[in-house]
XYZ file of C-alpha atoms in Angstrom:
719
model
C 0.003 -0.011 0.069
C 2.721 2.444 0.833
C 4.570 1.740 -2.546
C 1.099 2.092 -4.251
C 0.672 5.450 -2.639
C 4.107 6.544 -3.509
C 3.646 5.627 -7.049
C 0.347 7.725 -7.263
C 2.274 10.730 -5.974
C 5.144 10.388 -8.615
C 4.744 12.746 -11.603
C 4.042 10.908 -14.776
C 6.873 10.589 -17.211
C 6.848 12.140 -20.675
C 6.076 8.869 -22.293
C 3.127 8.168 -20.003
C 1.618 11.825 -20.038
C 1.533 12.217 -23.858
C 3.927 14.991 -23.530
C 1.658 17.077 -21.276
C 3.476 19.649 -19.190
C 4.532 18.789 -15.632
C 5.896 21.560 -13.298
C 8.691 21.097 -11.026
C 9.377 24.105 -8.922
C 12.859 25.441 -8.880
C 14.472 28.604 -7.629
C 14.909 30.978 -10.556
C 18.691 31.006 -11.551
C 20.494 34.209 -11.607
C 22.257 35.221 -14.884
C 25.666 34.347 -13.550
C 24.605 31.026 -12.297
C 23.082 30.109 -15.718
C 26.343 31.477 -17.377
C 28.196 28.778 -15.677
C 26.335 26.024 -17.319
C 26.705 27.522 -20.944
C 29.387 28.010 -23.532
C 30.023 31.440 -24.944
C 27.830 30.728 -27.959
C 25.133 28.429 -26.698
C 21.673 29.909 -26.681
C 22.757 32.673 -28.941
C 23.079 30.755 -32.346
C 21.730 32.500 -35.483
C 18.016 31.393 -35.658
C 18.507 30.629 -39.424
C 20.998 27.668 -38.355
C 18.341 26.311 -36.063
C 16.038 24.668 -38.876
C 16.036 21.028 -37.706
C 13.217 19.478 -35.843
C 13.240 20.838 -32.328
C 16.545 22.626 -32.730
C 15.139 26.025 -31.901
C 13.266 24.866 -28.796
C 16.221 22.854 -27.419
C 18.487 25.908 -27.743
C 16.490 27.556 -24.940
C 17.494 24.849 -22.502
C 20.914 24.633 -20.486
C 23.273 23.253 -22.793
C 24.127 19.895 -21.092
C 20.374 19.111 -20.792
C 19.683 20.224 -24.189
C 22.568 18.376 -26.103
C 21.191 15.141 -24.268
C 17.641 16.039 -25.132
C 16.529 15.079 -21.582
C 12.801 14.850 -21.012
C 13.292 15.146 -17.327
C 13.617 18.336 -15.366
C 15.738 20.867 -16.961
C 16.369 24.583 -16.428
C 15.150 27.385 -18.855
C 18.137 29.525 -20.116
C 15.733 32.670 -20.136
C 14.110 32.419 -16.643
C 15.721 29.378 -14.959
C 12.555 27.603 -14.286
C 12.914 23.780 -14.456
C 10.382 21.533 -16.067
C 9.926 18.133 -17.973
C 8.925 17.329 -21.555
C 10.148 17.764 -24.988
C 9.795 20.496 -27.652
C 6.015 20.893 -27.135
C 6.456 21.604 -23.534
C 9.211 23.996 -24.393
C 6.838 25.894 -26.779
C 4.008 25.783 -24.038
C 6.511 27.349 -21.494
C 7.844 30.120 -23.992
C 4.422 30.952 -25.797
C 1.859 32.836 -23.770
C -0.773 32.440 -26.462
C -1.030 28.682 -25.956
C -2.901 29.349 -22.783
C -2.299 25.958 -20.986
C -2.022 25.344 -17.186
C 1.730 25.960 -17.300
C 4.175 28.611 -15.958
C 4.956 31.227 -18.626
C 8.538 32.137 -19.224
C 9.630 35.518 -17.699
C 13.021 36.011 -19.166
C 15.677 38.118 -17.190
C 17.004 41.186 -18.600
C 20.003 39.396 -20.039
C 17.888 37.126 -22.234
C 14.934 39.429 -22.978
C 15.918 40.241 -26.592
C 16.787 36.569 -27.439
C 13.483 35.428 -25.879
C 11.766 37.904 -28.307
C 13.428 36.703 -31.276
C 12.822 32.975 -30.515
C 9.024 33.610 -29.605
C 8.505 35.625 -32.926
C 10.116 32.696 -34.900
C 8.109 30.070 -33.047
C 4.948 32.072 -33.989
C 5.932 32.222 -37.661
C 6.617 28.660 -37.861
C 3.199 27.940 -36.163
C 1.563 30.032 -38.999
C 3.663 28.424 -41.609
C 2.919 24.891 -40.391
C -0.883 25.583 -40.197
C -1.142 26.737 -43.771
C 0.952 23.662 -45.057
C -1.132 21.338 -42.963
C -4.439 22.628 -44.435
C -2.848 22.176 -47.837
C -1.640 18.692 -47.043
C -5.213 17.681 -45.870
C -6.811 19.051 -48.887
C -4.383 17.126 -51.079
C -5.103 13.966 -49.095
C -8.773 14.314 -49.424
C -8.425 14.853 -53.296
C -6.378 11.744 -53.312
C -9.122 9.655 -51.348
C -11.667 10.687 -53.915
C -9.518 9.398 -56.729
C -9.059 12.681 -58.517
C -5.315 13.242 -57.582
C -3.447 14.792 -60.289
C -0.361 12.567 -60.025
C -2.511 9.537 -61.169
C -2.365 11.084 -64.761
C 0.465 11.285 -67.009
C -0.975 14.048 -69.090
C 0.876 17.407 -69.708
C -1.867 19.201 -67.859
C -1.048 17.228 -64.639
C 2.634 17.877 -65.045
C 1.803 21.653 -65.289
C -0.199 21.718 -62.138
C 2.048 19.490 -59.991
C 3.035 21.456 -56.799
C -0.042 23.688 -56.848
C -1.537 23.637 -53.361
C -4.232 25.637 -51.325
C -1.295 27.678 -49.812
C 0.079 28.876 -53.228
C -3.500 29.775 -54.321
C -4.422 31.772 -51.185
C -0.926 33.584 -51.274
C -1.693 34.488 -54.946
C -5.150 35.917 -53.983
C -3.469 37.779 -51.227
C -1.038 39.417 -53.620
C -3.843 40.479 -55.929
C -5.975 41.836 -52.949
C -2.920 43.887 -51.544
C -1.538 45.129 -54.790
C -5.036 46.207 -56.020
C -6.060 47.499 -52.521
C -9.209 45.471 -52.555
C -11.146 44.813 -49.373
C -10.161 41.740 -47.480
C -13.789 40.577 -47.147
C -13.645 40.049 -51.028
C -13.016 36.345 -50.284
C -16.457 36.209 -48.390
C -18.256 37.617 -51.437
C -20.592 35.059 -53.007
C -19.887 36.101 -56.503
C -16.023 35.868 -55.962
C -16.415 32.510 -54.145
C -18.656 31.152 -57.002
C -16.036 32.331 -59.494
C -13.178 30.482 -57.726
C -15.388 27.434 -57.196
C -16.124 27.354 -60.988
C -12.379 27.786 -61.870
C -11.614 24.725 -59.514
C -14.361 22.830 -61.069
C -13.080 23.434 -64.486
C -9.776 22.386 -63.454
C -11.127 19.188 -62.069
C -13.063 18.182 -64.972
C -10.572 19.165 -67.686
C -7.198 18.779 -66.079
C -7.908 16.124 -63.352
C -7.117 18.630 -60.557
C -10.173 17.554 -58.557
C -11.320 17.745 -55.100
C -13.305 20.406 -53.179
C -10.832 23.278 -52.561
C -11.013 24.522 -48.878
C -11.493 28.277 -49.481
C -10.312 30.629 -46.731
C -12.362 32.978 -44.846
C -11.416 36.586 -43.987
C -10.204 35.803 -40.529
C -7.790 33.163 -41.915
C -6.523 35.637 -44.625
C -5.916 38.291 -41.946
C -4.472 36.216 -39.106
C -2.612 33.607 -41.139
C -1.942 34.375 -44.659
C -1.297 38.067 -44.527
C 1.443 37.908 -41.619
C 3.004 35.013 -43.561
C 3.118 36.730 -46.812
C 4.240 40.001 -45.213
C 7.095 38.284 -43.447
C 8.321 36.317 -46.457
C 7.844 39.267 -48.962
C 9.671 41.752 -46.690
C 12.621 39.407 -45.995
C 13.092 38.835 -49.839
C 12.853 42.648 -50.601
C 14.835 43.754 -47.735
C 17.762 41.383 -48.700
C 17.829 43.014 -52.074
C 17.481 46.532 -50.657
C 20.561 45.609 -48.429
C 22.587 44.673 -51.297
C 22.135 48.296 -52.719
C 22.578 49.766 -49.344
C 26.116 48.138 -48.914
C 27.113 50.433 -51.788
C 25.314 53.679 -51.369
C 24.050 53.740 -47.717
C 20.402 54.979 -47.161
C 18.594 57.811 -45.981
C 15.949 57.464 -43.242
C 12.729 59.483 -43.802
C 9.683 60.219 -41.572
C 6.597 62.295 -41.447
C 3.418 62.386 -39.421
C -0.319 62.087 -40.695
C -3.760 61.632 -39.142
C -5.438 58.452 -40.423
C -9.002 58.050 -41.640
C -9.903 56.611 -38.248
C -8.413 59.962 -36.556
C -5.303 58.408 -35.293
C -1.902 60.122 -35.318
C 0.414 58.043 -37.281
C 4.166 58.404 -37.717
C 5.874 56.454 -40.589
C 9.428 55.489 -41.269
C 10.880 54.684 -44.664
C 14.310 53.820 -46.202
C 15.143 55.760 -49.356
C 17.576 54.279 -51.849
C 18.191 55.047 -55.516
C 15.903 52.225 -56.504
C 12.852 53.352 -54.503
C 11.236 53.506 -50.986
C 11.549 50.466 -48.603
C 8.580 50.923 -46.041
C 9.630 50.106 -42.340
C 6.695 51.010 -40.014
C 3.668 53.236 -39.475
C 3.055 53.686 -35.738
C 0.078 54.710 -34.047
C 1.099 57.467 -31.480
C -2.252 58.142 -29.816
C -1.776 59.326 -26.272
C 1.931 60.153 -26.653
C 3.697 63.419 -26.463
C 5.351 63.924 -29.565
C 8.150 65.974 -28.324
C 11.954 65.988 -29.446
C 12.825 63.195 -27.336
C 9.987 60.932 -28.701
C 10.744 61.624 -32.264
C 14.466 61.120 -31.696
C 14.017 57.792 -30.000
C 11.554 56.764 -32.762
C 14.236 57.492 -35.450
C 17.021 56.149 -33.361
C 15.237 52.682 -32.909
C 14.898 52.440 -36.625
C 18.498 53.379 -37.238
C 19.563 50.535 -34.919
C 17.076 48.203 -36.524
C 18.187 48.870 -39.988
C 21.992 49.128 -39.127
C 23.412 52.276 -37.994
C 26.365 51.739 -40.385
C 24.028 51.693 -43.244
C 22.251 54.966 -42.441
C 23.762 58.106 -44.001
C 21.223 60.617 -43.123
C 17.932 61.357 -41.589
C 15.341 63.816 -43.492
C 12.113 65.112 -41.702
C 10.186 68.279 -42.106
C 10.971 71.438 -39.942
C 8.699 70.512 -37.128
C 11.230 67.928 -36.157
C 14.453 69.985 -36.056
C 14.749 69.798 -32.295
C 15.231 65.927 -32.341
C 18.217 66.440 -34.747
C 20.870 66.933 -32.115
C 19.473 64.206 -30.077
C 20.013 61.822 -32.955
C 23.464 62.875 -33.780
C 24.245 62.796 -30.090
C 24.181 58.892 -30.302
C 24.924 58.641 -34.107
C 27.467 61.435 -34.907
C 28.138 60.162 -38.459
C 24.405 60.539 -39.441
C 23.592 63.791 -41.127
C 20.147 65.375 -40.649
C 18.452 67.816 -42.727
C 14.952 69.573 -43.273
C 12.949 68.367 -46.371
C 13.292 71.127 -49.208
C 9.932 70.151 -50.504
C 8.377 71.531 -47.292
C 10.345 74.473 -47.076
C 9.806 75.457 -50.908
C 6.011 74.899 -50.414
C 6.074 77.342 -47.344
C 8.110 79.788 -49.429
C 5.159 80.070 -51.963
C 2.630 80.300 -49.126
C 4.625 83.188 -47.772
C 4.704 84.911 -51.170
C 1.012 84.275 -51.799
C -0.287 85.645 -48.415
C -1.170 89.130 -47.545
C 0.311 89.443 -43.942
C 2.220 92.499 -42.977
C 5.161 90.525 -41.430
C 6.373 86.918 -41.992
C 8.114 84.794 -39.393
C 10.285 81.843 -40.397
C 11.022 79.145 -37.910
C 14.685 79.030 -37.201
C 15.424 82.448 -38.395
C 15.657 85.425 -36.001
C 13.454 88.475 -36.574
C 10.453 89.159 -38.965
C 10.417 89.829 -42.703
C 8.184 92.793 -43.922
C 5.733 91.797 -46.504
C 2.311 93.474 -46.736
C 1.715 92.672 -50.442
C -1.705 91.509 -51.498
C -1.636 91.524 -55.321
C -0.981 87.696 -55.732
C -3.215 86.923 -52.626
C -6.217 88.700 -54.152
C -5.599 87.263 -57.715
C -5.701 83.742 -56.279
C -8.853 84.605 -54.494
C -10.577 85.850 -57.892
C -9.388 82.923 -59.736
C -10.726 80.645 -57.049
C -14.158 82.306 -57.298
C -14.242 81.524 -61.030
C -13.189 78.006 -60.636
C -15.550 77.352 -57.862
C -18.584 78.717 -59.638
C -17.921 76.786 -62.918
C -17.071 73.513 -61.027
C -20.154 73.651 -58.610
C -22.837 74.049 -61.285
C -23.285 70.868 -63.564
C -24.637 73.001 -66.421
C -21.684 75.416 -66.281
C -19.000 72.719 -66.176
C -20.709 70.766 -68.752
C -20.848 73.599 -71.173
C -17.407 74.485 -70.371
C -16.107 70.981 -71.248
C -18.000 71.172 -74.487
C -16.404 74.413 -75.450
C -12.888 73.141 -74.343
C -13.459 69.909 -76.424
C -13.674 72.308 -79.591
C -9.858 73.299 -79.229
C -7.972 71.447 -81.876
C -5.753 68.605 -80.431
C -2.627 70.234 -81.384
C -3.489 73.539 -79.612
C -4.697 72.179 -76.297
C -2.709 73.453 -73.349
C -0.114 70.990 -71.678
C -1.839 69.139 -68.925
C -5.229 69.358 -70.206
C -8.134 71.711 -70.037
C -9.894 70.589 -66.771
C -10.000 73.290 -64.196
C -7.848 72.733 -61.003
C -9.130 73.018 -57.463
C -6.416 73.810 -54.914
C -5.635 71.748 -51.918
C -5.215 73.636 -48.424
C -2.349 71.308 -47.228
C -0.212 71.911 -50.370
C 0.052 75.623 -51.067
C 1.683 74.874 -54.583
C -1.712 73.813 -55.649
C -2.827 77.321 -55.795
C 0.017 78.273 -58.096
C -1.066 75.211 -60.269
C -4.568 76.377 -60.193
C -3.671 79.864 -61.518
C -1.386 78.273 -64.246
C -4.303 76.152 -65.457
C -6.560 79.344 -65.348
C -4.170 81.171 -67.651
C -3.986 78.214 -69.983
C -7.694 77.898 -70.399
C -8.558 81.641 -70.203
C -9.771 81.729 -73.756
C -12.137 79.018 -73.093
C -13.616 80.756 -69.940
C -14.022 83.848 -72.122
C -16.123 82.018 -74.542
C -18.138 80.430 -71.726
C -19.169 83.674 -70.107
C -20.828 85.047 -73.483
C -22.044 81.564 -74.701
C -25.803 81.519 -75.523
C -26.528 78.141 -73.998
C -24.813 79.071 -70.831
C -26.508 82.403 -70.608
C -29.969 80.775 -71.279
C -29.335 78.465 -68.420
C -28.216 81.270 -66.263
C -31.366 83.283 -66.988
C -33.455 80.726 -65.125
C -31.282 80.595 -62.008
C -32.151 82.523 -58.619
C -30.651 86.105 -58.439
C -27.935 85.077 -56.055
C -26.554 82.715 -58.551
C -26.861 85.383 -61.390
C -25.030 87.864 -59.209
C -22.276 85.447 -58.593
C -22.154 84.675 -62.284
C -21.694 88.380 -63.102
C -18.859 88.564 -60.662
C -17.305 85.583 -62.334
C -17.717 87.454 -65.796
C -16.044 90.438 -64.494
C -13.143 88.471 -63.065
C -12.512 86.542 -66.379
C -12.639 89.952 -68.218
C -10.481 91.851 -65.774
C -7.164 92.601 -67.510
C -5.559 93.527 -64.353
C -6.283 90.281 -62.947
C -4.651 88.421 -65.820
C -1.485 90.880 -65.331
C -1.241 89.739 -61.666
C -1.796 85.921 -62.597
C 0.908 86.204 -65.356
C 3.328 88.041 -63.006
C 2.691 85.499 -60.251
C 3.345 82.587 -62.610
C 6.510 84.332 -63.893
C 7.870 84.452 -60.290
C 6.696 81.070 -58.919
C 6.628 78.627 -61.919
C 10.465 78.040 -61.660
C 9.826 77.288 -57.786
C 6.958 74.980 -58.754
C 9.224 73.048 -61.059
C 11.922 72.583 -58.410
C 9.160 71.459 -55.998
C 8.046 68.847 -58.368
C 11.675 67.805 -59.021
C 12.163 67.221 -55.232
C 8.778 65.410 -54.952
C 10.278 62.040 -55.524
C 10.919 62.650 -59.219
C 13.213 60.092 -60.440
C 16.633 61.413 -61.173
C 16.302 64.256 -58.553
C 19.312 64.320 -56.209
C 20.398 66.438 -53.393
C 23.030 67.991 -55.521
C 20.602 68.824 -58.413
C 18.513 70.563 -55.925
C 21.513 72.647 -54.574
C 22.236 73.600 -58.365
C 18.603 74.612 -59.192
C 18.420 76.589 -55.932
C 21.540 78.678 -57.296
C 19.464 79.273 -60.337
C 16.420 80.461 -58.319
C 18.786 82.571 -56.342
C 19.765 84.432 -59.795
C 15.976 84.396 -60.864
C 15.057 86.507 -57.792
C 18.255 88.426 -57.677
C 17.728 90.538 -60.835
C 14.643 92.645 -61.893
C 11.540 90.983 -63.170
C 9.492 92.916 -65.848
C 6.211 94.149 -64.237
C 7.307 93.491 -60.589
C 8.077 96.507 -58.385
C 11.768 96.430 -57.291
C 10.984 96.863 -53.745
C 8.599 93.612 -53.852
C 11.228 91.740 -55.692
C 13.713 92.592 -52.920
C 11.339 91.297 -50.390
C 10.669 88.099 -52.396
C 14.428 87.553 -52.704
C 14.968 88.019 -49.019
C 12.280 85.469 -48.139
C 13.779 83.036 -50.617
C 17.231 83.503 -49.196
C 15.773 82.991 -45.551
C 14.053 79.778 -46.572
C 17.264 78.411 -48.132
C 19.220 79.280 -45.017
C 16.672 77.354 -42.984
C 17.034 74.070 -44.658
C 20.647 74.393 -45.965
C 23.220 72.037 -44.437
C 26.747 71.288 -45.564
C 25.754 67.757 -46.815
C 23.897 69.663 -49.756
C 26.948 71.591 -50.459
C 28.946 68.199 -50.765
C 26.286 66.510 -52.821
C 26.360 69.608 -55.358
C 30.129 69.381 -55.210
C 30.274 65.812 -56.326
C 27.341 65.662 -58.644
C 28.844 64.749 -62.167
C 26.984 67.553 -63.886
C 28.553 70.282 -61.677
C 31.775 68.789 -60.412
C 34.102 70.955 -62.816
C 32.593 74.298 -61.817
C 34.599 76.721 -59.637
C 33.557 76.575 -55.995
C 33.857 79.225 -53.281
C 35.917 78.796 -50.135
C 32.987 78.450 -48.116
C 31.856 75.651 -50.155
C 35.111 73.849 -50.179
C 35.174 74.224 -46.446
C 31.655 72.587 -45.929
C 32.888 69.642 -48.143
C 35.630 69.156 -45.722
C 33.271 69.241 -42.842
C 31.115 66.493 -44.408
C 34.114 64.259 -45.147
C 35.272 64.601 -41.568
C 32.015 63.653 -40.093
C 31.817 60.633 -42.458
C 35.300 59.286 -41.690
C 35.543 55.817 -40.322
C 38.591 53.632 -39.357
C 38.476 51.922 -42.844
C 38.299 55.421 -44.502
C 40.023 57.844 -42.304
C 39.785 61.693 -42.701
C 43.515 62.223 -43.889
C 42.888 59.371 -46.569
C 39.722 61.132 -47.807
C 41.494 64.632 -47.946
C 44.291 62.959 -49.974
C 41.958 61.384 -52.345
C 40.047 64.747 -52.684
C 43.333 66.469 -53.512
C 44.289 63.822 -56.205
C 40.752 64.046 -57.555
C 40.856 67.673 -57.851
C 44.240 67.406 -59.701
C 42.905 64.797 -61.988
C 39.793 67.114 -62.735
C 42.174 69.961 -63.600
C 44.483 67.912 -65.887
C 41.695 65.793 -67.424
C 43.581 62.493 -66.495
C 42.118 59.300 -64.992
C 39.420 59.409 -67.827
C 37.919 62.454 -66.142
C 37.548 64.166 -69.479
C 34.714 64.908 -72.051
C 35.145 61.701 -74.120
C 34.715 59.435 -71.166
C 33.639 60.468 -67.674
C 31.811 63.602 -68.786
C 30.278 62.254 -72.076
C 26.551 62.576 -72.517
C 26.006 58.904 -71.748
C 28.141 59.072 -68.616
C 26.387 62.078 -67.078
C 23.032 60.405 -67.835
C 23.936 57.631 -65.354
C 22.822 57.648 -61.797
C 25.188 59.635 -59.714
C 26.273 56.867 -57.434
C 26.855 54.498 -60.526
C 28.912 57.216 -62.103
C 31.094 57.376 -58.991
C 31.351 53.658 -58.849
C 32.742 53.500 -62.468
C 34.838 56.663 -62.812
C 36.176 57.237 -59.049
C 37.966 53.750 -58.852
C 41.416 55.398 -58.688
C 40.293 57.372 -55.482
C 39.136 54.399 -53.309
C 38.342 56.303 -50.147
C 36.778 59.240 -51.814
C 34.701 56.866 -53.986
C 33.201 55.324 -50.822
C 32.204 58.717 -49.501
C 30.910 60.089 -52.868
C 28.723 57.029 -53.523
C 26.945 57.523 -50.279
C 26.775 61.430 -50.642
C 25.145 61.513 -53.956
C 22.580 58.728 -53.539
C 20.930 60.689 -50.539
C 17.285 61.435 -50.838
C 16.440 64.990 -51.762
C 13.437 65.071 -49.667
C 11.060 63.351 -47.327
C 7.965 63.585 -49.673
C 8.279 59.760 -50.080
C 6.484 59.518 -46.558
C 3.545 61.358 -48.358
C 3.399 58.853 -51.035
C 3.110 56.199 -48.284
C 0.250 58.205 -46.764
C -1.538 58.090 -50.061
C -1.267 54.359 -50.102
C -2.478 54.064 -46.658
C -5.410 56.271 -47.387
C -6.090 54.205 -50.465
C -6.229 51.002 -48.433
C -7.509 52.373 -45.095
C -10.584 54.385 -46.634
C -13.557 55.571 -45.120
C -15.368 52.518 -46.188
C -12.833 50.311 -44.454
C -12.160 52.513 -41.394
C -12.597 49.524 -39.041
C -9.291 48.006 -39.788
C -6.673 47.756 -37.066
C -3.619 49.775 -37.465
C -1.455 46.604 -37.307
C -3.341 45.022 -40.358
C -3.055 48.426 -42.120
C 0.548 48.564 -41.642
C 1.022 44.949 -42.916
C -1.118 45.843 -45.878
C 0.855 48.971 -46.676
C 4.177 47.179 -46.302
C 3.139 44.364 -48.347
C 1.756 46.620 -51.216
C 5.020 48.726 -51.058
C 7.134 45.516 -51.291
C 5.211 44.145 -54.225
C 5.789 47.459 -56.101
C 9.378 47.570 -54.964
C 9.952 43.922 -55.834
C 8.829 44.615 -59.324
C 11.202 47.736 -59.637
C 14.183 45.907 -58.202
C 13.834 43.019 -60.677
C 14.357 45.308 -63.845
C 15.598 48.520 -62.188
C 18.214 50.238 -64.257
C 20.222 53.027 -62.676
C 19.373 55.920 -65.164
C 18.051 59.511 -64.502
C 15.692 61.588 -66.294
C 17.302 64.497 -68.369
C 16.763 67.785 -67.077
C 14.402 70.064 -68.922
C 16.442 72.835 -70.605
C 14.987 75.659 -68.347
C 16.047 73.570 -65.266
C 19.623 73.715 -66.022
C 21.415 76.275 -63.627
C 23.590 78.900 -65.108
C 27.123 78.999 -63.968
C 27.152 80.726 -60.585
C 29.501 83.826 -59.997
C 32.813 82.925 -58.411
C 31.721 84.278 -54.865
C 33.927 83.609 -52.056
C 30.853 83.958 -49.700
C 28.856 81.486 -51.640
C 25.737 79.747 -49.925
């Protein structure tokens, strides 16, 4: 009896308990105590090397027990808790989501990061195993029904071998994400019927039979999307890393309020081939001060690899975080997005305020000019009236359609409404107004239009008469033409920086020199005092976002590098090289290569001549590729130049990402969780980037003739 009672009290073995967890209490081990049981590498092996059955699970156990694969009590590396069982019990201990009656691992600080890595990998494998298991079950069922494709020797069967439910559902997910379709498309009866008919046609005609187990939305959201996101992200990131090893990368970020009224901050990596999406974080309840923004950016710098990040670019609201970022990463350059500053410059010129303040610049700038503000307001009255009345806009389009095709204005004849968040859209509106002014003049005297107008209420007729006065107002057209003459060059530069392929930081600097010259001389029709105010505002905006890295990018841009540079510009280049220096590429080595390079330029040696390095074909290359080919004799300088000229010229790529998110997370789909939205945006972006990377060629668009800067004056006090 005593022996029987003792046996009843004994814990069951792993064999008798069907691998059910059995706890054995043990005092948690300290980090030092556990360290004595381990070799220097045990428990920290690369996860990619732990692909065998149970290898990952056993790597979380003390080395001696793990190598023997003991099922009896063994200590956890992460928390020191001892328990029995094999891989299933280990997963139960590590994974809180399994929700079994078992103590959950609470890792010490030493092992916390490794624990998170192992847990993430276990969950990824669990999702993958689920999909593969469902595919295997579907295939087994088809076999039992005698419709397995392997039974036939036809060509059709050979073509369809290897196709399973996992491959089919992943293909659906790619279509859904790339086309921004709703995830509940898979629940739509018409869609399901179409898929079922397709499956039946295959079963009947190609002997691929069996009932296909179609997924539900929850399965797509919880299983397929995370798996596709992880696999595609790993594939694209590997290709991006290959390019980053050559050129480095720019980390860009911006904020936005989502359709669900949540404050979101995103982060992307800009490389010459395109944009790589990292994250879109919901910051609700957080204080977005300088420390918060800096920590957000530093986290992604560390995640992507600090040695690969050359610069951080954000809008002017984040400048307070720049010193905090450089405190931890002194080699990383920080600069304000030129696109935002140029947009604000146009906003300043188009306003009627008495004085203008510019963040980061001391003092106020006198303004008090309203001619352009009034002109934009009058043009907006015309556009708003025509577009808000169906008969008026319909008749306008009929009259516009009568213009011969060869005489139609560039960009079309449709009237443009401005957007409050982008002040450049007001300049675009008045440009279109000027281009279609003849059509508007025909409209206000058109018989059909006036017959309709005669039947409208007095208020509408009064507004129409005001519109007619604006259209016929010669002074308004003079103000519009003057405003376009002043701001159209700025608009071209704005579009250039707005992720237009071929735009580089050096080209932006070069065109800023051209704008300096544009505003620095008299403009026909513009009062000299007004021109001087505009020039002062432009230079203040340039001073606000200018950084030495921009001068260096201009210095090494193949299109400009043979020009003369002022002493201040040469000094800024040295500042940049000093900040970039590493043990492999020291500052003295960089300066030595720079001196040799300048000598080679002066003597047209080392193929740095018109026939080779500066031929039309060579200049058309991407700037980093030019440096890779023609700076091989200057090893250390080549390394620096390839990273400088590949920097992103703006952070406007973040707004492209917001457009994708608004497209996916629309008002009709506002119940999507932010985590799901983030996965959809990342997968969509990676699908696009994957296509680009497959056939990407490093070429740039030729500049328009009017965008080529003139040779700047040899000014020792250059900007």
